[in-house]
C-alpha positions as semicolon CSV with decimal commas, in nm:
position;residue;x (nm);y (nm);z (nm)
1;M;-16,458;0,200;21,452
2;A;-16,765;0,173;21,676
3;L;-16,727;-0,016;22,000
4;E;-16,904;-0,351;22,007
5;R;-17,130;-0,354;22,313
6;D;-17,145;-0,648;22,552
7;G;-17,512;-0,735;22,570
8;K;-17,471;-0,949;22,881
9;V;-17,313;-0,661;23,069
10;E;-17,594;-0,428;22,964
11;V;-17,859;-0,671;23,091
12;R;-17,669;-0,730;23,413
13;M;-17,635;-0,356;23,474
14;E;-18,008;-0,306;23,418
15;Q;-18,090;-0,587;23,663
16;L;-17,852;-0,452;23,926
17;T;-18,000;-0,103;23,885
18;A;-18,346;-0,254;23,944
19;L;-18,222;-0,439;24,251
20;M;-18,062;-0,126;24,396
21;G;-18,386;0,063;24,348
22;N;-18,605;-0,200;24,507
23;D;-18,509;-0,519;24,695
24;L;-18,138;-0,481;24,765
25;P;-18,149;-0,203;25,029
26;E;-18,417;-0,387;25,228
27;A;-18,236;-0,721;25,204
28;V;-17,912;-0,560;25,328
29;R;-18,098;-0,382;25,611
30;K;-18,261;-0,709;25,718
31;A;-17,932;-0,902;25,702
32;R;-17,767;-0,643;25,927
33;E;-18,060;-0,652;26,169
34;I;-18,048;-1,032;26,196
35;Y;-17,671;-1,020;26,247
36;E;-17,671;-0,741;26,508
37;R;-17,939;-0,898;26,726
38;G;-17,805;-1,251;26,680
39;R;-17,487;-1,436;26,769
40;K;-17,268;-1,218;26,541
41;P;-17,059;-1,498;26,386
42;K;-16,711;-1,384;26,279
43;T;-16,756;-1,571;25,949
44;V;-17,017;-1,797;25,794
45;R;-16,895;-2,156;25,794
46;V;-16,974;-2,382;25,498
47;R;-16,883;-2,749;25,504
48;R;-16,615;-2,817;25,249
49;S;-16,805;-3,093;25,070
50;F;-17,069;-2,840;24,960
51;V;-16,801;-2,686;24,742
52;R;-16,546;-2,962;24,679
53;L;-16,594;-3,331;24,604
54;E;-16,440;-3,567;24,858
55;K;-16,315;-3,791;24,575
56;F;-16,175;-3,682;24,241
57;G;-16,462;-3,676;23,991
58;G;-16,247;-3,748;23,686
59;T;-16,075;-3,563;23,406
60;V;-16,278;-3,388;23,135
61;E;-16,171;-3,370;22,773
62;N;-16,323;-3,032;22,683
63;E;-16,200;-2,736;22,890
64;R;-16,534;-2,556;22,862
65;K;-16,745;-2,856;22,964
66;P;-16,712;-2,953;23,331
67;L;-16,839;-3,272;23,492
68;P;-17,203;-3,369;23,431
69;R;-17,420;-3,151;23,656
70;S;-17,534;-3,439;23,879
71;E;-17,170;-3,536;23,948
72;R;-17,054;-3,189;24,060
73;P;-17,050;-3,055;24,416
74;F;-17,371;-2,876;24,515
75;S;-17,236;-2,525;24,464
76;A;-17,144;-2,602;24,101
77;Q;-17,473;-2,778;24,038
78;M;-17,652;-2,455;24,119
79;I;-17,482;-2,244;23,853
80;T;-17,769;-2,130;23,634
81;P;-17,823;-1,790;23,468
82;K;-18,132;-1,698;23,671
83;G;-18,163;-1,959;23,947
84;L;-18,198;-1,841;24,305
85;S;-18,115;-2,166;24,484
86;L;-17,742;-2,102;24,546
87;K;-17,796;-1,754;24,682
88;L;-18,095;-1,861;24,890
89;Y;-17,918;-2,155;25,048
90;L;-17,611;-1,952;25,142
91;V;-17,838;-1,684;25,292
92;M;-18,010;-1,961;25,490
93;L;-17,672;-2,069;25,629
94;F;-17,596;-1,707;25,723
95;A;-17,931;-1,672;25,903
96;A;-17,888;-2,010;26,075
97;Q;-17,548;-1,911;26,213
98;C;-17,684;-1,581;26,340
99;E;-17,949;-1,779;26,531
100;A;-17,787;-2,110;26,633
101;A;-17,471;-2,187;26,829
102;I;-17,182;-2,388;26,685
103;G;-17,275;-2,756;26,668
104;K;-17,646;-2,685;26,715
105;E;-17,954;-2,709;26,490
106;W;-18,173;-2,417;26,385
107;P;-18,514;-2,548;26,491
108;Q;-18,731;-2,272;26,343
109;P;-18,608;-2,126;26,015
110;Y;-18,799;-1,825;25,885
111;P;-19,122;-1,864;25,687
112;I;-19,137;-1,743;25,328
113;E;-19,365;-1,454;25,424
114;P;-19,386;-1,261;25,751
115;N;-19,676;-1,358;25,975
116;A;-19,835;-1,283;26,313
117;Q;-19,555;-1,466;26,496
118;T;-19,251;-1,312;26,321
119;T;-19,154;-1,029;26,089
120;D;-18,845;-1,223;25,980
121;S;-18,897;-1,393;25,645
122;W;-18,715;-1,508;25,334
123;E;-18,920;-1,255;25,141
124;G;-18,758;-0,975;25,340
125;L;-18,408;-1,121;25,348
126;V;-18,381;-1,217;24,980
127;A;-18,333;-0,972;24,692
128;T;-18,467;-1,066;24,349
129;V;-18,553;-0,898;24,021
130;A;-18,925;-0,972;24,002
131;K;-19,108;-0,768;23,738
132;Y;-19,477;-0,687;23,703
133;A;-19,614;-0,891;23,414
134;G;-19,873;-0,632;23,315
135;P;-20,257;-0,637;23,313
136;G;-20,447;-0,950;23,224
137;V;-20,596;-1,265;23,368
138;Q;-20,255;-1,432;23,415
139;A;-20,068;-1,123;23,526
140;S;-19,875;-1,142;23,853
141;S;-19,774;-0,867;24,091
142;V;-19,406;-0,805;24,165
143;R;-19,448;-0,953;24,512
144;T;-19,624;-1,265;24,380
145;N;-19,346;-1,319;24,130
146;K;-19,083;-1,284;24,403
147;L;-19,259;-1,534;24,626
148;R;-19,284;-1,772;24,332
149;Q;-18,909;-1,747;24,271
150;I;-18,831;-1,819;24,635
151;T;-19,075;-2,113;24,646
152;Q;-18,928;-2,262;24,330
153;A;-18,573;-2,226;24,466
154;M;-18,682;-2,403;24,783
155;K;-18,831;-2,689;24,581
156;T;-18,501;-2,717;24,392
157;L;-18,313;-2,736;24,723
158;E;-18,565;-2,991;24,848
159;G;-18,499;-3,205;24,542
160;M;-18,126;-3,188;24,625
161;E;-18,210;-3,289;24,985
162;L;-18,061;-2,971;25,126
163;L;-18,386;-2,886;25,300
164;R;-18,725;-3,045;25,356
165;S;-19,079;-2,927;25,419
166;A;-19,157;-2,872;25,787
167;T;-19,475;-3,076;25,737
168;G;-19,277;-3,373;25,607
169;V;-19,481;-3,369;25,286
170;K;-19,271;-3,309;24,978
171;G;-19,351;-2,987;24,796
172;Q;-19,514;-2,809;25,092
173;V;-19,223;-2,568;25,140
174;S;-19,461;-2,270;25,165
175;R;-19,565;-2,404;25,506
176;G;-19,212;-2,386;25,640
177;V;-18,884;-2,569;25,591
178;L;-18,610;-2,736;25,793
179;L;-18,250;-2,712;25,677
180;L;-18,057;-3,029;25,602
181;C;-17,682;-3,072;25,621
182;E;-17,499;-2,914;25,326
183;N;-17,261;-3,208;25,291
184;G;-17,527;-3,405;25,102
185;K;-17,523;-3,703;25,336
186;S;-17,903;-3,699;25,356
187;K;-17,903;-3,860;25,010
188;D;-17,732;-4,167;25,158
189;T;-17,965;-4,227;25,452
190;G;-18,286;-4,327;25,279
191;A;-18,592;-4,198;25,462
192;A;-18,396;-4,040;25,747
193;S;-18,264;-3,689;25,682
194;I;-17,965;-3,530;25,854
195;A;-18,061;-3,198;26,010
196;Y;-17,835;-2,901;25,953
197;T;-17,607;-2,802;26,238
198;V;-17,356;-2,520;26,246
199;P;-17,014;-2,675;26,165
200;T;-16,787;-2,737;26,464
201;D;-16,415;-2,667;26,485
202;A;-16,347;-3,039;26,433
203;E;-16,503;-3,034;26,081
204;L;-16,363;-2,919;25,748
205;F;-16,526;-2,594;25,648
206;L;-16,448;-2,286;25,445
207;E;-16,533;-1,940;25,574
208;I;-16,727;-1,660;25,406
209;P;-16,681;-1,308;25,546
210;V;-17,000;-1,176;25,703
211;G;-16,987;-0,867;25,480
212;F;-17,061;-1,096;25,186
213;F;-17,418;-1,097;25,322
214;T;-17,451;-0,774;25,520
215;N;-17,320;-0,561;25,232
216;G;-17,517;-0,730;24,956
217;W;-17,241;-0,913;24,764
218;I;-17,449;-1,232;24,763
219;Y;-17,696;-1,053;24,532
220;A;-17,463;-0,829;24,331
221;L;-17,251;-1,122;24,208
222;T;-17,361;-1,385;23,955
223;N;-17,399;-1,751;24,042
224;S;-17,078;-1,827;23,853
225;E;-16,887;-1,561;24,044
226;I;-17,025;-1,689;24,375
227;A;-16,930;-2,051;24,294
228;A;-16,583;-1,934;24,194
229;M;-16,551;-1,733;24,516
230;L;-16,643;-2,043;24,718
231;M;-16,363;-2,225;24,538
232;W;-16,116;-1,949;24,616
233;F;-16,222;-1,937;24,982
234;D;-16,156;-2,311;24,996
235;V;-15,824;-2,299;24,807
236;L;-15,688;-2,009;25,012
237;K;-15,778;-2,177;25,342
238;F;-15,665;-2,531;25,272
239;D;-15,402;-2,496;24,999
240;G;-15,286;-2,135;25,026
241;M;-14,918;-2,043;25,041
242;K;-14,789;-1,774;25,276
243;V;-14,548;-1,546;25,091
244;T;-14,393;-1,207;25,157
245;P;-14,361;-0,974;24,856
246;E;-14,049;-0,756;24,837
247;G;-14,082;-0,488;25,098
248;G;-14,441;-0,592;25,178
249;T;-14,642;-0,780;25,437
250;P;-14,717;-1,152;25,422
251;I;-15,012;-1,258;25,208
252;T;-15,178;-1,590;25,126
253;L;-15,171;-1,690;24,760
254;G;-15,369;-1,970;24,604
255;F;-15,393;-2,129;24,261
256;V;-15,591;-2,412;24,109
257;L;-15,490;-2,640;23,821
258;S;-15,754;-2,708;23,556
259;N;-15,785;-3,079;23,641
260;V;-15,845;-2,991;24,008
261;R;-16,095;-2,720;23,915
262;H;-16,287;-2,967;23,700
263;G;-16,242;-3,287;23,898
264;F;-16,295;-3,152;24,251
265;Y;-16,485;-2,825;24,216
266;G;-16,686;-2,909;23,903
267;L;-16,613;-2,567;23,748
268;G;-16,542;-2,507;23,381
269;R;-16,330;-2,232;23,231
270;D;-16,621;-1,984;23,219
271;A;-16,647;-1,996;23,598
272;Y;-16,267;-1,972;23,636
273;E;-16,257;-1,662;23,414
274;T;-16,473;-1,477;23,662
275;H;-16,142;-1,386;23,828
276;R;-16,138;-1,092;23,587
277;P;-16,461;-0,920;23,704
278;L;-16,388;-1,026;24,064
279;E;-16,055;-0,851;24,036
280;A;-16,218;-0,543;23,884
281;F;-16,467;-0,537;24,176
282;G;-16,170;-0,525;24,416
283;V;-16,249;-0,865;24,565
284;L;-15,952;-1,064;24,436
285;E;-15,598;-0,962;24,357
286;V;-15,463;-1,169;24,070
287;H;-15,088;-1,215;24,036
288;R;-15,010;-1,309;23,678
289;H;-14,689;-1,474;23,574
290;W;-14,503;-1,244;23,334
291;K;-14,512;-1,514;23,065
292;R;-14,893;-1,538;23,067
293;Y;-15,133;-1,307;22,888
294;D;-15,427;-1,172;23,091
295;S;-15,652;-1,420;22,912
296;G;-15,445;-1,698;23,069
297;K;-15,278;-1,805;22,744
298;W;-14,910;-1,891;22,765
299;M;-14,646;-1,707;22,562
300;D;-14,454;-1,939;22,331
301;F;-14,673;-2,235;22,434
302;K;-14,519;-2,580;22,393
303;E;-14,686;-2,906;22,493
304;E;-14,378;-3,022;22,680
305;S;-14,339;-2,698;22,875
306;S;-14,293;-2,768;23,248
307;D;-14,298;-2,411;23,386
308;M;-14,652;-2,307;23,297
309;V;-14,727;-2,125;23,620
310;C;-15,093;-2,057;23,698
311;H;-15,230;-1,722;23,806
312;R;-15,188;-1,675;24,181
313;V;-15,487;-1,527;24,363
314;T;-15,528;-1,359;24,699
315;L;-15,829;-1,205;24,872
316;Q;-15,818;-0,829;24,904
317;D;-15,822;-0,696;25,260
318;G;-16,171;-0,573;25,354
319;A;-16,301;-0,689;25,017
320;F;-16,658;-0,728;25,142
321;D;-16,665;-0,433;25,381
322;R;-16,800;-0,212;25,101
323;E;-17,154;-0,173;24,968
324;A;-17,165;-0,420;24,680
325;G;-17,428;-0,250;24,468
326;A;-17,237;0,074;24,413
327;V;-16,903;-0,100;24,360
328;V;-17,029;-0,355;24,106
329;H;-17,249;-0,104;23,923
330;E;-16,960;0,135;23,866
331;V;-16,738;-0,143;23,728
332;L;-17,018;-0,267;23,500
333;R;-17,074;0,089;23,375
334;R;-16,706;0,120;23,287
335;R;-16,706;-0,225;23,127
336;D;-17,011;-0,128;22,920
337;A;-16,836;0,189;22,801
338;T;-16,493;0,041;22,724
339;N;-16,563;-0,333;22,677
340;E;-16,272;-0,403;22,912
341;W;-16,248;-0,503;23,274
342;R;-16,022;-0,269;23,465
343;Q;-15,671;-0,411;23,476
344;P;-15,422;-0,332;23,753
345;M;-15,093;-0,155;23,687
346;S;-14,905;-0,425;23,879
347;G;-14,972;-0,779;23,993
348;F;-14,741;-0,966;23,754
349;L;-14,505;-1,231;23,888
350;Q;-14,162;-1,143;23,758
351;P;-13,868;-1,387;23,769
352;G;-13,734;-1,414;24,123
353;R;-14,037;-1,252;24,289
354;L;-14,294;-1,427;24,513
């Protein structure tokens, strides 16, 4: 019987191939340059409320339909198939923390395009798949299309009050922008915006490894995978459990119940199921209870069951120290050939372990 191909994987592999052959190497080079000459933050800090609601948003009836978009945290609001806003904003936070000290503002974010004053730009730091539209009156060059994508993402972020035009005139993002605080408080202040400052030790923030940016993971992963990773970074930092496997070294395990995933993180099951490709990429290690199938379904399910243990997740050591493009492309190639994500030989929680 012929193998049924996964069209989404084919498209994603084509897009990643295009990125690796064009924008991705330059974006990675620029990220490393900015990091090396800057303050070299150990991690990139993201205020917790960008990822997790401060108050429970409510229970949803359909597992595959999370909270209404406007009621989700910002990271979940930005999950769209092709949107650039989530990746762009996180890259902006990375650049800001390379430039500004803890607790300080970043007074002069980069322009969209390089100019006589600076060669640093969002055009150089961002990787996109921007195709040539072909000859004709309305045709656009690859560069023009890329600049359009960045500009549109900035306007989306402006509408969410995560940045504003440097001129103070709405929509004039091409003339420069100023970052606003990622906790969304600018929406509550009326005309006055709250400028972005690098989170201090006294604030609640999750931490993204620098390699997430300097090795291109921010562009090799999908928006859903990035939003899920932000959730796991948060869960592992604030709710993780230190355990010691038999004969092993201590690790931090985290899990998230479906009502918490929906009501605090605004993520549906599709986003949660990204743990499978993320595991295949060597980013997460997923410990499955022996009574659960890999799909997450429970053996001998009963409504009154009280021992339905969730998957436990931990972050792989050095997960983002590798070049993302090559790692993700190889896994996608295998997935395209076999229609299966690579599954580990171990990683199942047996009775009496962990």
